[in-house]
Short mmCIF file of C-alpha atoms in Angstrom, two decimals:
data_model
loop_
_atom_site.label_atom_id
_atom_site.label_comp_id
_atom_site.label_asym_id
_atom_site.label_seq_id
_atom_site.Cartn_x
_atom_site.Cartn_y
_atom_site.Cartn_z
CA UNK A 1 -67.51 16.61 80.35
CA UNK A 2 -67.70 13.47 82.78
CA UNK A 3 -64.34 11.74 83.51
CA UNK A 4 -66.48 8.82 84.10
CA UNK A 5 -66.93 7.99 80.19
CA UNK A 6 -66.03 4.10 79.09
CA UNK A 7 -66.21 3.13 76.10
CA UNK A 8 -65.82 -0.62 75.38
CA UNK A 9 -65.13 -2.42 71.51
CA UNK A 10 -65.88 -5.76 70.74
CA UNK A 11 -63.61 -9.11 70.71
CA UNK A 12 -62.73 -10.27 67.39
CA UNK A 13 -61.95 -14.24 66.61
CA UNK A 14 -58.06 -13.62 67.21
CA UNK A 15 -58.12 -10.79 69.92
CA UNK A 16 -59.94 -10.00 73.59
CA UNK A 17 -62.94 -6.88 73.71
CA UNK A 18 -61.47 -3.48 74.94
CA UNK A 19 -62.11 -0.85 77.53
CA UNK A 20 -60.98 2.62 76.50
CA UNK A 21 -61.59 4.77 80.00
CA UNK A 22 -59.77 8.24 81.36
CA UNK A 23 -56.33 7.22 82.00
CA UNK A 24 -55.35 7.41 86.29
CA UNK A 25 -52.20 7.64 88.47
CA UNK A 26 -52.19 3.74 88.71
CA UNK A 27 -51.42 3.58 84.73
CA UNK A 28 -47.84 4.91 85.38
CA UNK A 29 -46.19 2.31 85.61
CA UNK A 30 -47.27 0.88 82.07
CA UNK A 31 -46.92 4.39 80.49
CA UNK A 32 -43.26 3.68 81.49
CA UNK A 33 -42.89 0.46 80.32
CA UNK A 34 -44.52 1.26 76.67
CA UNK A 35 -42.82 4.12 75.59
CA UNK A 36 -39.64 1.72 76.35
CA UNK A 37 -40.34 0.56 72.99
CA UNK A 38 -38.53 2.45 70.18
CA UNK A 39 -41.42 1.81 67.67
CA UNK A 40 -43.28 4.27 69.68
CA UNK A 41 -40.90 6.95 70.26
CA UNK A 42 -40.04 6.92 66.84
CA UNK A 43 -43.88 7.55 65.70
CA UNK A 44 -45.27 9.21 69.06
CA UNK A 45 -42.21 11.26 70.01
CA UNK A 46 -40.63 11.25 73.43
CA UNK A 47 -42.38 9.55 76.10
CA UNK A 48 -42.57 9.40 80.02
CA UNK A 49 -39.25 8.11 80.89
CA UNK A 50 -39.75 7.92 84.58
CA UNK A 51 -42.60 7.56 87.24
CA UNK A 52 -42.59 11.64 87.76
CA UNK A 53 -42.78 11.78 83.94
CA UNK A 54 -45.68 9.24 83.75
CA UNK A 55 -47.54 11.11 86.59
CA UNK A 56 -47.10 14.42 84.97
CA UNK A 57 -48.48 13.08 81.83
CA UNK A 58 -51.77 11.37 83.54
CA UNK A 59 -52.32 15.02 85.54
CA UNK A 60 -52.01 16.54 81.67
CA UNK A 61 -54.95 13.82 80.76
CA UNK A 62 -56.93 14.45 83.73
CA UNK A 63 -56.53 18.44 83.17
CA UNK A 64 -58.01 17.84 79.21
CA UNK A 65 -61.17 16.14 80.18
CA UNK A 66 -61.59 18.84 83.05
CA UNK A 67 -60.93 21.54 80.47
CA UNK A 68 -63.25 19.95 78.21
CA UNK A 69 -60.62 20.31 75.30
CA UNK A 70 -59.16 17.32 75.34
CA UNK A 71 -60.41 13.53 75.83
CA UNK A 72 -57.83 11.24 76.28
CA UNK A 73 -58.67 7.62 76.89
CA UNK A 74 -55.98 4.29 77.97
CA UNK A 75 -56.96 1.54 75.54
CA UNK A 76 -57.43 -1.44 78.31
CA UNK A 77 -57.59 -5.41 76.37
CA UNK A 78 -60.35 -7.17 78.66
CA UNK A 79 -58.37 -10.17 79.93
CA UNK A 80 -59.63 -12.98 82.66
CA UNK A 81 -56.36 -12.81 84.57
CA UNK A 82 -56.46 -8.51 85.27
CA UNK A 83 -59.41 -7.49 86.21
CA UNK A 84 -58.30 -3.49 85.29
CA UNK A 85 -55.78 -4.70 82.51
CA UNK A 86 -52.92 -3.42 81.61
CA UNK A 87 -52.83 -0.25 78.42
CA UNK A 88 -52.62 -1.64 75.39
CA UNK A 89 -52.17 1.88 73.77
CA UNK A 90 -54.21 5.16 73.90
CA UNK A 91 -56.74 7.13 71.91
CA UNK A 92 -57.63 11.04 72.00
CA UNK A 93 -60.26 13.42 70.78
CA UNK A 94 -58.67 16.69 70.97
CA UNK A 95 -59.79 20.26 69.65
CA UNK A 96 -63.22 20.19 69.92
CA UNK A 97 -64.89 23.57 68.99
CA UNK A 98 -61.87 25.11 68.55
CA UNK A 99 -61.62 25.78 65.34
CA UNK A 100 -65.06 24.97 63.52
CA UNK A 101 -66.94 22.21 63.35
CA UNK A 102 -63.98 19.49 63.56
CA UNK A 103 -61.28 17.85 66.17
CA UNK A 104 -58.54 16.01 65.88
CA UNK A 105 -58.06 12.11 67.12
CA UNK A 106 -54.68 10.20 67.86
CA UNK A 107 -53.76 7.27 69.26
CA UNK A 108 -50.56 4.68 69.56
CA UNK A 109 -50.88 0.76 70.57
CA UNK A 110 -47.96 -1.17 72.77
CA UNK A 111 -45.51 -2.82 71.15
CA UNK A 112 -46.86 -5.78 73.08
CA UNK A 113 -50.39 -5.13 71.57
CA UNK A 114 -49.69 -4.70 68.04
CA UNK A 115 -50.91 -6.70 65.59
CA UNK A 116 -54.51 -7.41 67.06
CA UNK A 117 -56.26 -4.72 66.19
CA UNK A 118 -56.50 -2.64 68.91
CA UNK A 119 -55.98 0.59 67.07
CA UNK A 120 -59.02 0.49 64.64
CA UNK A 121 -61.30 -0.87 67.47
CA UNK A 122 -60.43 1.62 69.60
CA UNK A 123 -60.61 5.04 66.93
CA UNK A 124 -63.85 3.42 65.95
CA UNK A 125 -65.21 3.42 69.51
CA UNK A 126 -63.70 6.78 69.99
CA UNK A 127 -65.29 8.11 66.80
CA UNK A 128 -68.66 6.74 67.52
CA UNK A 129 -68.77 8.64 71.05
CA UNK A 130 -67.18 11.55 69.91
CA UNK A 131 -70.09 11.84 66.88
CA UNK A 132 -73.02 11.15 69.56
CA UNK A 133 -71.69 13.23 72.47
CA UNK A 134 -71.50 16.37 69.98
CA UNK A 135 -74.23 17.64 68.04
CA UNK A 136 -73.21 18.04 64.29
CA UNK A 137 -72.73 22.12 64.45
CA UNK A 138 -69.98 21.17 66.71
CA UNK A 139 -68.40 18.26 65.74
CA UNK A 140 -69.19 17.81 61.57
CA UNK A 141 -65.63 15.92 61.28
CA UNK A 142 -62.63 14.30 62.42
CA UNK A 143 -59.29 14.30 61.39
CA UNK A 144 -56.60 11.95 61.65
CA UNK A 145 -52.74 13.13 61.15
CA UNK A 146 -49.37 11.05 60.62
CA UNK A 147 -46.12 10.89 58.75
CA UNK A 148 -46.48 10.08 54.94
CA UNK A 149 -43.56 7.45 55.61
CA UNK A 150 -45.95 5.75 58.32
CA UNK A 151 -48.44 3.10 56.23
CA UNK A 152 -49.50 1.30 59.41
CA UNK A 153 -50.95 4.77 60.22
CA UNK A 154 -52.63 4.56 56.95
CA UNK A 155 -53.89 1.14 57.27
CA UNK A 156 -55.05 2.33 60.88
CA UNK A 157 -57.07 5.38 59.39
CA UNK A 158 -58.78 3.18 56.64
CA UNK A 159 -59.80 0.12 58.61
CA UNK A 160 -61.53 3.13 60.78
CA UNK A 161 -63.25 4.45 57.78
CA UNK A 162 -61.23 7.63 57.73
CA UNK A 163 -60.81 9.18 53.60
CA UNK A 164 -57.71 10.28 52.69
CA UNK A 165 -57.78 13.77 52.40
CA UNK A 166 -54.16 15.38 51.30
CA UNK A 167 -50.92 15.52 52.12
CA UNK A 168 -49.63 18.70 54.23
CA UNK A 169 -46.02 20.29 54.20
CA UNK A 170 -43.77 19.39 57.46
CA UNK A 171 -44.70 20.96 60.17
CA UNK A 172 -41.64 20.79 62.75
CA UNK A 173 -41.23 19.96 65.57
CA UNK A 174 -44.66 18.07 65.54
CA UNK A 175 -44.23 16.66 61.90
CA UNK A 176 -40.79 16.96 60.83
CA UNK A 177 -42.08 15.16 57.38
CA UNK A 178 -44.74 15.82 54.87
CA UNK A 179 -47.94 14.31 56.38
CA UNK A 180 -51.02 12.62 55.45
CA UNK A 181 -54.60 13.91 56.61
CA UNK A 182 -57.50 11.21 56.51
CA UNK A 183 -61.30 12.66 57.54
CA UNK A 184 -64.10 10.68 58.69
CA UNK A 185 -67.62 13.13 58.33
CA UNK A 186 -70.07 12.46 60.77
CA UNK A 187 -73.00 9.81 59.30
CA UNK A 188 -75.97 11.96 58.99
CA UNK A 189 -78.13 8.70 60.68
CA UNK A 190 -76.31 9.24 63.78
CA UNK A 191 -78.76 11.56 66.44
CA UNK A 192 -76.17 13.10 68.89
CA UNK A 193 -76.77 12.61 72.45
CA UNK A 194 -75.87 15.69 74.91
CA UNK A 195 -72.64 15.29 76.04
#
């Protein structure tokens, strides 16, 4: 799979357009500074505490797209004052082929992003390239994963057009709580594209 993928969502009235593209060793920094925010660790788990950590966890990123297995992408909010922007939180399409015709997406938004949207824009953008770069006896589905106790999660899921599903037992260390599992199926309209 090319590392070179960018994906881009629209501005809305109250918010700037995105750039979701292959987190690099210059997003460190940020990756520091976000999971600073205990909002995050509580729902995302520990974080990159230091520079090594951060770099570690960009290599991991870097080693998913080259594996093929995992796509993870730094949500970017297009400003006029940073011309590469700063992460406003991070989708990822993970598990493709692995078991069936589904994958798994995640993501998490800044605390200094939240509340414009980025998270729906940016699962939408990664759901509409995941369902065109995979033909459908591939990729059929996606699912989405969180807490029961998290409703922005579920707010997240359904702005992004993904059902609810069921609710699955804890899963430790992962999911120490029951969870909820949302699906989006792939439109039938859609003609994949060769990845």
């Amino acid at each position: 799979m090319n590392t070179a993928v960018t994906l881009r969502a629209d501005a809305t009235p109250s918010a700037p357009a995105l750039t979701l593209r292959p987190w690099c060793g210059g997003d460190a920094a940020a990756l520091v500074d976000a999971f600073r925010d205990p909002v995050l660790r509580h729902w995302a788990g520990p974080g990159p505490e230091s520079m090594a950590d951060a770099t570690r966890w960009v290599r991991d990123q870097e080693e998913g797209w080259a594996a093929g297995d995992r796509f993870g992408f730094a949500v970017v909010e297009v400003l006029p004052d940073s011309p590469h922007g700063r992460p406003a939180g991070h989708v990822v399409l993970k598990d493709v082929a692995r078991a069936g015709p589904s994958a798994q997406v995640g993501y998490w938004t800044a605390g200094h992003a939240r509340g414009r949207g980025v998270a729906p824009r940016a699962l939408d953008a990664l759901t509409g390239w995941a369902f065109s770069a995979w033909e459908p006896d591939v990729l059929e589905h996606l699912e989405l994963l969180h807490q029961v106790d998290n409703p922005a999660s579920c707010r997240v899921a359904e702005k992004s057009r993904y059902a609810l599903d069921g609710t699955l037992p804890p899963y430790p260390p992962a999911f120490p709580r029951e969870g909820h599992r949302h699906i989006r199926r792939r439109d039938r309209r859609t003609r994949p594209e060769s990845p």
